[in-house]
Structure formats: C-alpha cells, structure tokens
Amino acid sequence: MNINTLILFTAFTVIPLQTIGFVLGKLVIAALGACLLYVLLFYGLRSIFRKFERDIALVTLNVSAYPILSIFILVSLKFSFADLDSGDTIGWLDRLLTASIIVAVSYWLIQLFIQVFVYYLKDYARQTEAMWDNVLLPLLEGVVPFLIFLLASALVLQSFGVDLTGIWVTLGGATFIIGFAVKDILANFFSGIVLLIDTPFQFGDILELENGSIGMLRKIGVRVTQLYIFNDRSEVYIPNSVLQGQLITNLSRPIPHYFYALPIEIPPECDLEASQHLMWEIVFAHPDTLGDIEKKLTHIDKFYLVDNLGTNFTYKKEIGRQRLILENDVNLKLEDIEQALEALMVTIQFAEKGGLNAEEIETIQQEYEGILQQVGLEIVPIRQNKRIIFELEENESQDTLIGLVRGWYRIWLRDPDLRDEDQYILPDEWERKIELLKRRFQRVFQKISNPHREETRLDDYIMDLVKWLRERFKQARSQRQEPKIRMKGTSQYEGFTLIKFTIEFYLDNAKLEDFRRGSRVSSEIYQEVMRYVKDSYPPVKP
C-alpha cells in the first residue's frame, strides 16, 4: 500500500459510517442516472433526430453526447463527496473535480462553436451574397476557442486557490498599453468587422471613391479592403477605417448596369428632330447597350455598316444578335417561372387558411416540382445515414433557366472585344448566381417537403424567392434603361454655334474589358452618329 492510498484510507476511516453509507447511496443513484442518460443520448434522442430533415440536431447531439455524460458524472461525484469533510485530501479531490468540470464544459463549448455554430453559419453564408464567410468566420473560429481556453485556464487555476488578482491587473495594464500602441490597427480591424457585418457592398460591385477613382471590389479583409482601379489597372488596399469614413457611391446599386452620358454637338443647320431620332436609333442598334430586346433586334442591321475602328463589326453584330436572342429567351423563361411561383403563392395562401391537409400538401409539392423542371432541377433520392432524403440536382435539358443562362453567357464569351480575364469573369459571375439559385430553390423545397411546422410561412418563402430572382439573380430590362437623347443648349466654338445633345444609355456589363467597355461603346456610337450627321444632313447653303 503506497503513501497516497494510506492517506486516503486514513481520511475515510475517521468518517462516520452513516455518512459513508449516504455517499455510497448517492453514488449508486448517480450511476443509475448516468446509465439512463447514456441510453437517452445514444439511443433515444439519436433515433428521434435522425428523422429530422435538417441534420443540425443530430450533429449537435453527436458533439454533445460524451461531454454531457462526462459532465454529469463529474458533477455527480462532486455532490456525492460534498458531505465528506476529512481534511486536505477531500479538499484536493473536490478541487480536482471542479477543475475537471471546467475543462469538460470548455471542451464542449469549443466543439459546439466550431462544429455546429461556425459550420452552419458558413452554410448560411454560402446561400447568400454575404462576404463575411471567408474572413469573419475564420477569425471567429480562431479567436473564440482561444478566449474560451483562456477563461477556462483562469478558472482552473482559481479553483486550486491561485490568486489571479495580480495577473489580471498586470494583464489589464499591458492590454491598455498595447491597445494604445496599435490603435490604428484596431480601428481598421473593427471597421472591417462593421463592413463585413453591415455588408454595404458585395463582391464585384463597382464603387466610386471620394477622389473620383472608380474600381471593382475584390475583397473586404479584416484590416484593409482590396479594390481594382480601372484607370490605373492596379489594385489598391485601403485601410478599413479610411474607407468607412468616406462617402462612397455604389454604381452597381440599385441596378448592376452602369449609366453613361455621351455629349454630342451638331450644327444648327441640321434637321434637329431627325438628328435626335437618328441618334436614338444608333444607340438602340448597338448590341452592348440596354433596351427592349425585340426593338434592338429590328435596328441592329441598320447601322455600323462601315468599319471605322479596324474591327470586324459584322461578326460582332452577329454575336451580339445571338446574345440578345438568348437573353430574351432567358428573360421569358424567368418571367414564366416568376408567374408560376406567384400562382403557387396564391394556392398556398388559399389553402393555409384552414390548415394544410395531405391532399393540399401533395398539390403544392406537385406544382412546385413543375417549377423546378422549368428551372432545370429535378428531385433525386439520396441515401444518408441509413435513410433516404431528397435533394435537387441539375438535369441536362438546355431549354431550362439554367441551360439558357449557360448558353447565353457562353455566346457572350465569343465577343471579340472581350479580354482574356473576361473569359473567367463572366463564367464566375453566372456560375456563382446559378449555385445560389439552386440553394434557394433547395431551401424552399425542404420547407414544402415538410411544411407541418411552418405551413403558414410557405407563402413568405415563395415571395422572398420571387424577390431574389427579380432583384439579385437577373433584373429584367425596363423602360428606364432605354436610351434617351436630350438637348442641352448651345455652345460657341471659333465663331460657330453648335447644338448640344447628350446621349444617355446603360451598358450591359461595365466590368468587362477592364472597365473600358463603356469607353469603347461610347466611341463607336460617337463615330457612327458623326458619320450619319455628316453624310445624311449636310449644312444647308444660304
């Protein structure tokens, strides 16, 4: 018998038998409770959670089962030995149990945070256009577990009687000194956190800074924001605190299309009304400007017949024509899907008044399945955890929304004016939107498949989906985006009077061609207008 066993035996020999019997009774009850808890955690709750559509409950149970069981056993031991009062040995045993409970709880919290909270927050971020999933979440994943570990270490030391007052005072003073020394870094850090959470911008947005620079947002980091400046063809890194204090114009909101105003001056001898209409037709005929697609297709062959810029505009127009036709097909398909969703929303609103029965649920599911086929998705069974779940996968049809979008942007890639980097920008932009499209329809599918808990909210989910399709996936061309020709007055140049016009138009995608797409289109429109003004409306002789 070693010395520690002898001490422990001696300590218990002086304890009354009644107390020992009471402690043993508590231990027996704790053992029975642990067995029941084990059965509940590993068999009862597990069998129930496996039936849920989402696996978050099952994952949480898997992470929590052993820590909860361990904490229960340690707490039971602590309360069982609470009635024992036999000197330092029992005191040290109580402290050891307290420290073990702190360690177990800390480990449980860290695992819950990493494997449940962060994981599902990342999944949520992937379903939205939020930018904080690549920066803020890894930061939280590294900082929060460290803070939990630091706090647990302090509590463990305190449970053993270590006085931490001096350490806390020293740490507080050091923190103040370090914080003052790195205040600019901290300001950038917290500004970055605010920008990531508030999300005033999104990846790919075109921003105009206070100094007039125009660039595309690449990334919001913890300390700096990365922008690609078009005029300089360079990347700049702006401290977040500086960016947050600026007045920034987001040229991609409320619509992603960039607005251009092109000044034109013509002699007053020209037929002003005819010239104004001619300018409108020339802008409308350009394949890279926005406007009613059917009207554009009727005008596209009337102009740009002479090669002014040393490029094959005939080929460009043909690619532009195919692109417009496919975009029109995308718009029509999108309109059909939105109308079908609105009809489904009316069906749900009518059915949910008295509560959804099995027949109504089946009708709603069949109607939604028809919408999924138009989108380009089909329902497939997948075996997971010894049970069958249903997921959405793409079908191979080209006459669906996804197929039409891919055909549209692939024709666009044949535009001879595009640059090498545009071959990545366009697919990345639209494949990202297609992935978001699939995730959003999958989310609504899960709600419709199991509507009993949220049957009164199904119409709200459909409404949000329609709103996202119209505002975020692809905005339909509207009358406000059609070209406009405005007379602005007159100007004097070397004794000659000229009539000032402004041609206003929207560009299809300002991000392409290193943001020089707008300048190129403006130049082509200007030359075509000047050619027709010169050839068709010569000055009237006095």
PDB file of N, CA and C in Angstrom, residues 169-179:
ATOM      1  N   VAL A 169      -4.495  42.440 -12.992  1.00  0.00           N
ATOM      2  CA  VAL A 169      -4.082  43.850 -13.009  1.00  0.00           C
ATOM      3  C   VAL A 169      -2.970  44.068 -14.026  1.00  0.00           C
ATOM      4  N   THR A 170      -1.982  43.167 -14.007  1.00  0.00           N
ATOM      5  CA  THR A 170      -0.874  43.287 -14.955  1.00  0.00           C
ATOM      6  C   THR A 170      -1.355  43.137 -16.391  1.00  0.00           C
ATOM      7  N   LEU A 171      -2.238  42.161 -16.592  1.00  0.00           N
ATOM      8  CA  LEU A 171      -2.762  41.935 -17.934  1.00  0.00           C
ATOM      9  C   LEU A 171      -3.589  43.123 -18.413  1.00  0.00           C
ATOM     10  N   GLY A 172      -4.384  43.710 -17.505  1.00  0.00           N
ATOM     11  CA  GLY A 172      -5.175  44.878 -17.890  1.00  0.00           C
ATOM     12  C   GLY A 172      -4.299  46.051 -18.271  1.00  0.00           C
ATOM     13  N   GLY A 173      -3.226  46.292 -17.501  1.00  0.00           N
ATOM     14  CA  GLY A 173      -2.315  47.386 -17.832  1.00  0.00           C
ATOM     15  C   GLY A 173      -1.605  47.154 -19.152  1.00  0.00           C
ATOM     16  N   ALA A 174      -1.164  45.906 -19.359  1.00  0.00           N
ATOM     17  CA  ALA A 174      -0.493  45.592 -20.623  1.00  0.00           C
ATOM     18  C   ALA A 174      -1.451  45.742 -21.796  1.00  0.00           C
ATOM     19  N   THR A 175      -2.707  45.333 -21.591  1.00  0.00           N
ATOM     20  CA  THR A 175      -3.695  45.457 -22.659  1.00  0.00           C
ATOM     21  C   THR A 175      -3.931  46.919 -23.027  1.00  0.00           C
ATOM     22  N   PHE A 176      -3.984  47.788 -22.017  1.00  0.00           N
ATOM     23  CA  PHE A 176      -4.185  49.214 -22.280  1.00  0.00           C
ATOM     24  C   PHE A 176      -3.012  49.785 -23.074  1.00  0.00           C
ATOM     25  N   ILE A 177      -1.805  49.420 -22.685  1.00  0.00           N
ATOM     26  CA  ILE A 177      -0.610  49.945 -23.365  1.00  0.00           C
ATOM     27  C   ILE A 177      -0.560  49.441 -24.810  1.00  0.00           C
ATOM     28  N   ILE A 178      -0.801  48.134 -24.976  1.00  0.00           N
ATOM     29  CA  ILE A 178      -0.748  47.561 -26.320  1.00  0.00           C
ATOM     30  C   ILE A 178      -1.858  48.145 -27.192  1.00  0.00           C
ATOM     31  N   GLY A 179      -3.066  48.290 -26.607  1.00  0.00           N
ATOM     32  CA  GLY A 179      -4.183  48.852 -27.356  1.00  0.00           C
ATOM     33  C   GLY A 179      -3.908  50.269 -27.814  1.00  0.00           C
TER      34      GLY A 179
END
